[in-house]
Amino acid sequence: MVLPKLFAIAVVTIIAIFSAGGSSWGRGPLTGETGQTVNGGSLNSHFLLASAYSLSAEEERAVKLLNADRAAHGLEPLAVNPALAAVAGRHAQDMIDHKFFSHTNPAGESPKDRVSRSGASFGYVGENLAMDATVEAAEAALMRSLAHRANILSPRYTEVGIGVREGSDGEVYMVQVFIGPGSAL
């Protein structure tokens, strides 16, 4: 039996708690329309490309599973954010291409860095990583892990992007990126 690989960023959990105490990573408003500005500058190409991102069948199934888990616990479903889905998909592929399994990529970028670069507006950010045989097995494994379950069931998060890629060994790499509103200091 192959055990699933799971990795929840402990720092994100701490950051979410820290943010509730009065500090957060807030950003200015953003709607994603061409020509709009973000914090005084133009929308970056990552966000513009992400706005046209369409989910694969596996990613759609992953969103349905995640939202079913939330509904089973009396929580509202998370809205799919195309920019986050693109971020998650790129990170999943990056892990496959560069043979690592971590929230921080070889260039030193954290989930916060990747989401900030996408142009998405957020106060809270979280990320779950899983590597398993199927999307269903990955979601089930994430729900059995307290840290991952906390991200999935957090009422602070309102949007999600999920990236699913298959490695050369047939393993499914799934990245869930969560954001929620918060006030910046």
PDB file of N, CA and C in Angstrom, residues 7-89:
ATOM      1  N   PHE A   7       0.948  17.649   2.745  1.00  0.00           N
ATOM      2  CA  PHE A   7       1.741  18.704   3.327  1.00  0.00           C
ATOM      3  C   PHE A   7       0.863  19.934   3.455  1.00  0.00           C
ATOM      4  N   ALA A   8       0.579  20.317   4.660  1.00  0.00           N
ATOM      5  CA  ALA A   8      -0.162  21.560   4.898  1.00  0.00           C
ATOM      6  C   ALA A   8       0.825  22.558   5.437  1.00  0.00           C
ATOM      7  N   ILE A   9       0.735  23.718   4.944  1.00  0.00           N
ATOM      8  CA  ILE A   9       1.699  24.706   5.390  1.00  0.00           C
ATOM      9  C   ILE A   9       1.329  25.169   6.793  1.00  0.00           C
ATOM     10  N   ALA A  10       2.164  24.803   7.732  1.00  0.00           N
ATOM     11  CA  ALA A  10       1.947  25.175   9.124  1.00  0.00           C
ATOM     12  C   ALA A  10       1.999  26.682   9.278  1.00  0.00           C
ATOM     13  N   VAL A  11       2.833  27.331   8.500  1.00  0.00           N
ATOM     14  CA  VAL A  11       2.948  28.781   8.571  1.00  0.00           C
ATOM     15  C   VAL A  11       1.626  29.438   8.210  1.00  0.00           C
ATOM     16  N   VAL A  12       0.895  28.880   7.239  1.00  0.00           N
ATOM     17  CA  VAL A  12      -0.387  29.458   6.845  1.00  0.00           C
ATOM     18  C   VAL A  12      -1.361  29.382   8.001  1.00  0.00           C
ATOM     19  N   THR A  13      -1.386  28.254   8.697  1.00  0.00           N
ATOM     20  CA  THR A  13      -2.269  28.128   9.842  1.00  0.00           C
ATOM     21  C   THR A  13      -1.902  29.176  10.890  1.00  0.00           C
ATOM     22  N   ILE A  14      -0.634  29.346  11.143  1.00  0.00           N
ATOM     23  CA  ILE A  14      -0.174  30.337  12.106  1.00  0.00           C
ATOM     24  C   ILE A  14      -0.497  31.738  11.602  1.00  0.00           C
ATOM     25  N   ILE A  15      -0.307  31.966  10.308  1.00  0.00           N
ATOM     26  CA  ILE A  15      -0.588  33.279   9.735  1.00  0.00           C
ATOM     27  C   ILE A  15      -2.063  33.608   9.871  1.00  0.00           C
ATOM     28  N   ALA A  16      -2.941  32.636   9.604  1.00  0.00           N
ATOM     29  CA  ALA A  16      -4.378  32.881   9.724  1.00  0.00           C
ATOM     30  C   ALA A  16      -4.719  33.250  11.161  1.00  0.00           C
ATOM     31  N   ILE A  17      -4.125  32.574  12.122  1.00  0.00           N
ATOM     32  CA  ILE A  17      -4.369  32.894  13.522  1.00  0.00           C
ATOM     33  C   ILE A  17      -3.787  34.261  13.847  1.00  0.00           C
ATOM     34  N   PHE A  18      -2.554  34.525  13.370  1.00  0.00           N
ATOM     35  CA  PHE A  18      -1.905  35.806  13.593  1.00  0.00           C
ATOM     36  C   PHE A  18      -2.727  36.931  12.970  1.00  0.00           C
ATOM     37  N   SER A  19      -3.279  36.676  11.775  1.00  0.00           N
ATOM     38  CA  SER A  19      -4.066  37.687  11.089  1.00  0.00           C
ATOM     39  C   SER A  19      -5.301  38.055  11.890  1.00  0.00           C
ATOM     40  N   ALA A  20      -5.893  37.068  12.544  1.00  0.00           N
ATOM     41  CA  ALA A  20      -7.074  37.340  13.348  1.00  0.00           C
ATOM     42  C   ALA A  20      -6.728  38.260  14.517  1.00  0.00           C
ATOM     43  N   GLY A  21      -5.465  38.240  14.916  1.00  0.00           N
ATOM     44  CA  GLY A  21      -5.015  39.074  16.021  1.00  0.00           C
ATOM     45  C   GLY A  21      -4.714  40.507  15.614  1.00  0.00           C
ATOM     46  N   GLY A  22      -4.885  40.862  14.363  1.00  0.00           N
ATOM     47  CA  GLY A  22      -4.714  42.249  13.975  1.00  0.00           C
ATOM     48  C   GLY A  22      -3.714  42.493  12.881  1.00  0.00           C
ATOM     49  N   SER A  23      -3.123  41.468  12.323  1.00  0.00           N
ATOM     50  CA  SER A  23      -2.204  41.671  11.219  1.00  0.00           C
ATOM     51  C   SER A  23      -2.670  40.807  10.068  1.00  0.00           C
ATOM     52  N   SER A  24      -2.541  41.284   8.848  1.00  0.00           N
ATOM     53  CA  SER A  24      -2.935  40.479   7.702  1.00  0.00           C
ATOM     54  C   SER A  24      -2.188  40.937   6.470  1.00  0.00           C
ATOM     55  N   TRP A  25      -2.354  40.183   5.416  1.00  0.00           N
ATOM     56  CA  TRP A  25      -1.730  40.530   4.142  1.00  0.00           C
ATOM     57  C   TRP A  25      -2.796  41.074   3.221  1.00  0.00           C
ATOM     58  N   GLY A  26      -3.305  42.231   3.468  1.00  0.00           N
ATOM     59  CA  GLY A  26      -4.382  42.787   2.670  1.00  0.00           C
ATOM     60  C   GLY A  26      -3.878  43.346   1.357  1.00  0.00           C
ATOM     61  N   ARG A  27      -4.737  43.410   0.390  1.00  0.00           N
ATOM     62  CA  ARG A  27      -4.443  43.981  -0.916  1.00  0.00           C
ATOM     63  C   ARG A  27      -5.611  44.871  -1.307  1.00  0.00           C
ATOM     64  N   GLY A  28      -5.379  45.715  -2.289  1.00  0.00           N
ATOM     65  CA  GLY A  28      -6.439  46.579  -2.777  1.00  0.00           C
ATOM     66  C   GLY A  28      -7.462  45.804  -3.575  1.00  0.00           C
ATOM     67  N   PRO A  29      -8.605  46.420  -3.880  1.00  0.00           N
ATOM     68  CA  PRO A  29      -9.648  45.732  -4.631  1.00  0.00           C
ATOM     69  C   PRO A  29      -9.199  45.409  -6.051  1.00  0.00           C
ATOM     70  N   LEU A  30      -9.763  44.346  -6.598  1.00  0.00           N
ATOM     71  CA  LEU A  30      -9.390  43.887  -7.926  1.00  0.00           C
ATOM     72  C   LEU A  30     -10.560  43.134  -8.522  1.00  0.00           C
ATOM     73  N   THR A  31     -10.971  43.487  -9.730  1.00  0.00           N
ATOM     74  CA  THR A  31     -12.044  42.739 -10.365  1.00  0.00           C
ATOM     75  C   THR A  31     -11.543  41.910 -11.528  1.00  0.00           C
ATOM     76  N   GLY A  32     -10.375  42.202 -12.036  1.00  0.00           N
ATOM     77  CA  GLY A  32      -9.819  41.399 -13.109  1.00  0.00           C
ATOM     78  C   GLY A  32     -10.177  41.860 -14.507  1.00  0.00           C
ATOM     79  N   GLU A  33     -10.827  43.001 -14.641  1.00  0.00           N
ATOM     80  CA  GLU A  33     -11.173  43.484 -15.965  1.00  0.00           C
ATOM     81  C   GLU A  33      -9.952  44.124 -16.617  1.00  0.00           C
ATOM     82  N   THR A  34      -9.805  43.915 -17.905  1.00  0.00           N
ATOM     83  CA  THR A  34      -8.662  44.472 -18.627  1.00  0.00           C
ATOM     84  C   THR A  34      -8.637  45.985 -18.474  1.00  0.00           C
ATOM     85  N   GLY A  35      -7.443  46.497 -18.213  1.00  0.00           N
ATOM     86  CA  GLY A  35      -7.277  47.933 -18.104  1.00  0.00           C
ATOM     87  C   GLY A  35      -7.419  48.464 -16.694  1.00  0.00           C
ATOM     88  N   GLN A  36      -7.951  47.664 -15.767  1.00  0.00           N
ATOM     89  CA  GLN A  36      -8.056  48.135 -14.399  1.00  0.00           C
ATOM     90  C   GLN A  36      -6.696  48.150 -13.748  1.00  0.00           C
ATOM     91  N   THR A  37      -6.589  48.912 -12.702  1.00  0.00           N
ATOM     92  CA  THR A  37      -5.328  48.966 -11.987  1.00  0.00           C
ATOM     93  C   THR A  37      -5.424  48.224 -10.676  1.00  0.00           C
ATOM     94  N   VAL A  38      -4.296  47.764 -10.211  1.00  0.00           N
ATOM     95  CA  VAL A  38      -4.185  47.074  -8.934  1.00  0.00           C
ATOM     96  C   VAL A  38      -3.141  47.802  -8.122  1.00  0.00           C
ATOM     97  N   ASN A  39      -3.550  48.346  -6.995  1.00  0.00           N
ATOM     98  CA  ASN A  39      -2.613  49.047  -6.124  1.00  0.00           C
ATOM     99  C   ASN A  39      -1.746  50.031  -6.908  1.00  0.00           C
ATOM    100  N   GLY A  40      -2.379  50.774  -7.821  1.00  0.00           N
ATOM    101  CA  GLY A  40      -1.678  51.813  -8.556  1.00  0.00           C
ATOM    102  C   GLY A  40      -0.969  51.353  -9.807  1.00  0.00           C
ATOM    103  N   GLY A  41      -1.016  50.078 -10.144  1.00  0.00           N
ATOM    104  CA  GLY A  41      -0.333  49.579 -11.333  1.00  0.00           C
ATOM    105  C   GLY A  41      -1.281  48.792 -12.207  1.00  0.00           C
ATOM    106  N   SER A  42      -0.812  48.351 -13.335  1.00  0.00           N
ATOM    107  CA  SER A  42      -1.648  47.572 -14.243  1.00  0.00           C
ATOM    108  C   SER A  42      -1.727  46.128 -13.783  1.00  0.00           C
ATOM    109  N   LEU A  43      -2.806  45.459 -14.177  1.00  0.00           N
ATOM    110  CA  LEU A  43      -2.928  44.036 -13.895  1.00  0.00           C
ATOM    111  C   LEU A  43      -1.779  43.305 -14.566  1.00  0.00           C
ATOM    112  N   ASN A  44      -1.223  42.324 -13.878  1.00  0.00           N
ATOM    113  CA  ASN A  44      -0.107  41.605 -14.477  1.00  0.00           C
ATOM    114  C   ASN A  44      -0.604  40.520 -15.427  1.00  0.00           C
ATOM    115  N   SER A  45       0.285  40.029 -16.258  1.00  0.00           N
ATOM    116  CA  SER A  45      -0.094  39.039 -17.257  1.00  0.00           C
ATOM    117  C   SER A  45      -0.542  37.738 -16.625  1.00  0.00           C
ATOM    118  N   HIS A  46      -0.018  37.390 -15.440  1.00  0.00           N
ATOM    119  CA  HIS A  46      -0.452  36.158 -14.779  1.00  0.00           C
ATOM    120  C   HIS A  46      -1.947  36.207 -14.503  1.00  0.00           C
ATOM    121  N   PHE A  47      -2.444  37.372 -14.019  1.00  0.00           N
ATOM    122  CA  PHE A  47      -3.857  37.473 -13.696  1.00  0.00           C
ATOM    123  C   PHE A  47      -4.706  37.480 -14.961  1.00  0.00           C
ATOM    124  N   LEU A  48      -4.270  38.220 -15.973  1.00  0.00           N
ATOM    125  CA  LEU A  48      -5.054  38.280 -17.203  1.00  0.00           C
ATOM    126  C   LEU A  48      -5.167  36.900 -17.853  1.00  0.00           C
ATOM    127  N   LEU A  49      -4.062  36.156 -17.872  1.00  0.00           N
ATOM    128  CA  LEU A  49      -4.116  34.804 -18.423  1.00  0.00           C
ATOM    129  C   LEU A  49      -4.972  33.897 -17.566  1.00  0.00           C
ATOM    130  N   ALA A  50      -4.896  34.072 -16.254  1.00  0.00           N
ATOM    131  CA  ALA A  50      -5.652  33.224 -15.345  1.00  0.00           C
ATOM    132  C   ALA A  50      -7.146  33.459 -15.468  1.00  0.00           C
ATOM    133  N   SER A  51      -7.563  34.677 -15.841  1.00  0.00           N
ATOM    134  CA  SER A  51      -8.995  34.956 -15.935  1.00  0.00           C
ATOM    135  C   SER A  51      -9.646  34.107 -17.025  1.00  0.00           C
ATOM    136  N   ALA A  52      -8.857  33.608 -17.974  1.00  0.00           N
ATOM    137  CA  ALA A  52      -9.374  32.752 -19.031  1.00  0.00           C
ATOM    138  C   ALA A  52      -9.148  31.274 -18.720  1.00  0.00           C
ATOM    139  N   TYR A  53      -8.613  30.969 -17.554  1.00  0.00           N
ATOM    140  CA  TYR A  53      -8.294  29.595 -17.160  1.00  0.00           C
ATOM    141  C   TYR A  53      -9.570  28.789 -17.017  1.00  0.00           C
ATOM    142  N   SER A  54      -9.598  27.612 -17.615  1.00  0.00           N
ATOM    143  CA  SER A  54     -10.748  26.728 -17.427  1.00  0.00           C
ATOM    144  C   SER A  54     -10.286  25.457 -16.731  1.00  0.00           C
ATOM    145  N   LEU A  55     -11.107  24.992 -15.815  1.00  0.00           N
ATOM    146  CA  LEU A  55     -10.765  23.821 -15.018  1.00  0.00           C
ATOM    147  C   LEU A  55     -10.838  22.549 -15.848  1.00  0.00           C
ATOM    148  N   SER A  56      -9.932  21.624 -15.550  1.00  0.00           N
ATOM    149  CA  SER A  56      -9.996  20.297 -16.158  1.00  0.00           C
ATOM    150  C   SER A  56     -11.110  19.512 -15.447  1.00  0.00           C
ATOM    151  N   ALA A  57     -11.476  18.377 -15.988  1.00  0.00           N
ATOM    152  CA  ALA A  57     -12.495  17.524 -15.359  1.00  0.00           C
ATOM    153  C   ALA A  57     -12.046  17.094 -13.966  1.00  0.00           C
ATOM    154  N   GLU A  58     -10.750  16.783 -13.823  1.00  0.00           N
ATOM    155  CA  GLU A  58     -10.215  16.390 -12.510  1.00  0.00           C
ATOM    156  C   GLU A  58     -10.319  17.546 -11.514  1.00  0.00           C
ATOM    157  N   GLU A  59     -10.003  18.751 -11.961  1.00  0.00           N
ATOM    158  CA  GLU A  59     -10.076  19.923 -11.089  1.00  0.00           C
ATOM    159  C   GLU A  59     -11.517  20.231 -10.700  1.00  0.00           C
ATOM    160  N   GLU A  60     -12.437  20.092 -11.647  1.00  0.00           N
ATOM    161  CA  GLU A  60     -13.858  20.288 -11.330  1.00  0.00           C
ATOM    162  C   GLU A  60     -14.313  19.269 -10.288  1.00  0.00           C
ATOM    163  N   ARG A  61     -13.894  18.022 -10.444  1.00  0.00           N
ATOM    164  CA  ARG A  61     -14.252  16.980  -9.478  1.00  0.00           C
ATOM    165  C   ARG A  61     -13.652  17.311  -8.110  1.00  0.00           C
ATOM    166  N   ALA A  62     -12.423  17.802  -8.082  1.00  0.00           N
ATOM    167  CA  ALA A  62     -11.778  18.170  -6.821  1.00  0.00           C
ATOM    168  C   ALA A  62     -12.535  19.295  -6.111  1.00  0.00           C
ATOM    169  N   VAL A  63     -13.013  20.283  -6.870  1.00  0.00           N
ATOM    170  CA  VAL A  63     -13.799  21.377  -6.288  1.00  0.00           C
ATOM    171  C   VAL A  63     -15.098  20.833  -5.714  1.00  0.00           C
ATOM    172  N   LYS A  64     -15.760  19.943  -6.457  1.00  0.00           N
ATOM    173  CA  LYS A  64     -17.026  19.360  -5.965  1.00  0.00           C
ATOM    174  C   LYS A  64     -16.807  18.571  -4.684  1.00  0.00           C
ATOM    175  N   LEU A  65     -15.724  17.810  -4.616  1.00  0.00           N
ATOM    176  CA  LEU A  65     -15.423  17.035  -3.407  1.00  0.00           C
ATOM    177  C   LEU A  65     -15.151  17.960  -2.225  1.00  0.00           C
ATOM    178  N   LEU A  66     -14.350  18.998  -2.446  1.00  0.00           N
ATOM    179  CA  LEU A  66     -14.038  19.949  -1.383  1.00  0.00           C
ATOM    180  C   LEU A  66     -15.312  20.620  -0.883  1.00  0.00           C
ATOM    181  N   ASN A  67     -16.144  21.100  -1.794  1.00  0.00           N
ATOM    182  CA  ASN A  67     -17.372  21.787  -1.383  1.00  0.00           C
ATOM    183  C   ASN A  67     -18.377  20.829  -0.748  1.00  0.00           C
ATOM    184  N   ALA A  68     -18.364  19.558  -1.132  1.00  0.00           N
ATOM    185  CA  ALA A  68     -19.219  18.560  -0.473  1.00  0.00           C
ATOM    186  C   ALA A  68     -18.762  18.363   0.973  1.00  0.00           C
ATOM    187  N   ASP A  69     -17.445  18.351   1.182  1.00  0.00           N
ATOM    188  CA  ASP A  69     -16.925  18.242   2.546  1.00  0.00           C
ATOM    189  C   ASP A  69     -17.342  19.457   3.376  1.00  0.00           C
ATOM    190  N   ARG A  70     -17.291  20.633   2.789  1.00  0.00           N
ATOM    191  CA  ARG A  70     -17.718  21.844   3.500  1.00  0.00           C
ATOM    192  C   ARG A  70     -19.210  21.790   3.810  1.00  0.00           C
ATOM    193  N   ALA A  71     -20.012  21.380   2.832  1.00  0.00           N
ATOM    194  CA  ALA A  71     -21.464  21.308   3.030  1.00  0.00           C
ATOM    195  C   ALA A  71     -21.816  20.311   4.133  1.00  0.00           C
ATOM    196  N   ALA A  72     -21.095  19.205   4.208  1.00  0.00           N
ATOM    197  CA  ALA A  72     -21.340  18.190   5.235  1.00  0.00           C
ATOM    198  C   ALA A  72     -21.087  18.741   6.639  1.00  0.00           C
ATOM    199  N   HIS A  73     -20.370  19.853   6.715  1.00  0.00           N
ATOM    200  CA  HIS A  73     -20.077  20.486   8.005  1.00  0.00           C
ATOM    201  C   HIS A  73     -20.797  21.828   8.150  1.00  0.00           C
ATOM    202  N   GLY A  74     -21.835  22.034   7.332  1.00  0.00           N
ATOM    203  CA  GLY A  74     -22.671  23.226   7.440  1.00  0.00           C
ATOM    204  C   GLY A  74     -22.041  24.508   6.945  1.00  0.00           C
ATOM    205  N   LEU A  75     -21.030  24.392   6.090  1.00  0.00           N
ATOM    206  CA  LEU A  75     -20.348  25.574   5.571  1.00  0.00           C
ATOM    207  C   LEU A  75     -20.769  25.876   4.136  1.00  0.00           C
ATOM    208  N   GLU A  76     -20.685  27.128   3.794  1.00  0.00           N
ATOM    209  CA  GLU A  76     -20.971  27.563   2.427  1.00  0.00           C
ATOM    210  C   GLU A  76     -19.890  27.026   1.485  1.00  0.00           C
ATOM    211  N   PRO A  77     -20.238  26.792   0.221  1.00  0.00           N
ATOM    212  CA  PRO A  77     -19.215  26.367  -0.739  1.00  0.00           C
ATOM    213  C   PRO A  77     -18.257  27.509  -1.035  1.00  0.00           C
ATOM    214  N   LEU A  78     -17.049  27.151  -1.421  1.00  0.00           N
ATOM    215  CA  LEU A  78     -16.069  28.149  -1.840  1.00  0.00           C
ATOM    216  C   LEU A  78     -16.271  28.432  -3.326  1.00  0.00           C
ATOM    217  N   ALA A  79     -16.154  29.688  -3.704  1.00  0.00           N
ATOM    218  CA  ALA A  79     -16.232  30.077  -5.111  1.00  0.00           C
ATOM    219  C   ALA A  79     -14.898  29.753  -5.773  1.00  0.00           C
ATOM    220  N   VAL A  80     -14.956  29.288  -7.002  1.00  0.00           N
ATOM    221  CA  VAL A  80     -13.731  29.012  -7.751  1.00  0.00           C
ATOM    222  C   VAL A  80     -13.193  30.330  -8.291  1.00  0.00           C
ATOM    223  N   ASN A  81     -11.932  30.581  -8.010  1.00  0.00           N
ATOM    224  CA  ASN A  81     -11.245  31.768  -8.498  1.00  0.00           C
ATOM    225  C   ASN A  81     -10.276  31.306  -9.590  1.00  0.00           C
ATOM    226  N   PRO A  82     -10.506  31.708 -10.858  1.00  0.00           N
ATOM    227  CA  PRO A  82      -9.633  31.258 -11.946  1.00  0.00           C
ATOM    228  C   PRO A  82      -8.162  31.618 -11.751  1.00  0.00           C
ATOM    229  N   ALA A  83      -7.884  32.772 -11.150  1.00  0.00           N
ATOM    230  CA  ALA A  83      -6.487  33.156 -10.909  1.00  0.00           C
ATOM    231  C   ALA A  83      -5.839  32.184  -9.928  1.00  0.00           C
ATOM    232  N   LEU A  84      -6.571  31.788  -8.884  1.00  0.00           N
ATOM    233  CA  LEU A  84      -6.042  30.826  -7.913  1.00  0.00           C
ATOM    234  C   LEU A  84      -5.870  29.451  -8.538  1.00  0.00           C
ATOM    235  N   ALA A  85      -6.816  29.066  -9.406  1.00  0.00           N
ATOM    236  CA  ALA A  85      -6.701  27.764 -10.085  1.00  0.00           C
ATOM    237  C   ALA A  85      -5.448  27.728 -10.954  1.00  0.00           C
ATOM    238  N   ALA A  86      -5.155  28.827 -11.615  1.00  0.00           N
ATOM    239  CA  ALA A  86      -3.940  28.893 -12.435  1.00  0.00           C
ATOM    240  C   ALA A  86      -2.695  28.817 -11.556  1.00  0.00           C
ATOM    241  N   VAL A  87      -2.703  29.519 -10.416  1.00  0.00           N
ATOM    242  CA  VAL A  87      -1.584  29.471  -9.472  1.00  0.00           C
ATOM    243  C   VAL A  87      -1.378  28.035  -8.985  1.00  0.00           C
ATOM    244  N   ALA A  88      -2.472  27.384  -8.592  1.00  0.00           N
ATOM    245  CA  ALA A  88      -2.401  26.013  -8.072  1.00  0.00           C
ATOM    246  C   ALA A  88      -1.894  25.048  -9.144  1.00  0.00           C
ATOM    247  N   GLY A  89      -2.394  25.187 -10.349  1.00  0.00           N
ATOM    248  CA  GLY A  89      -1.961  24.312 -11.442  1.00  0.00           C
ATOM    249  C   GLY A  89      -0.496  24.481 -11.773  1.00  0.00           C
TER     250      GLY A  89
END
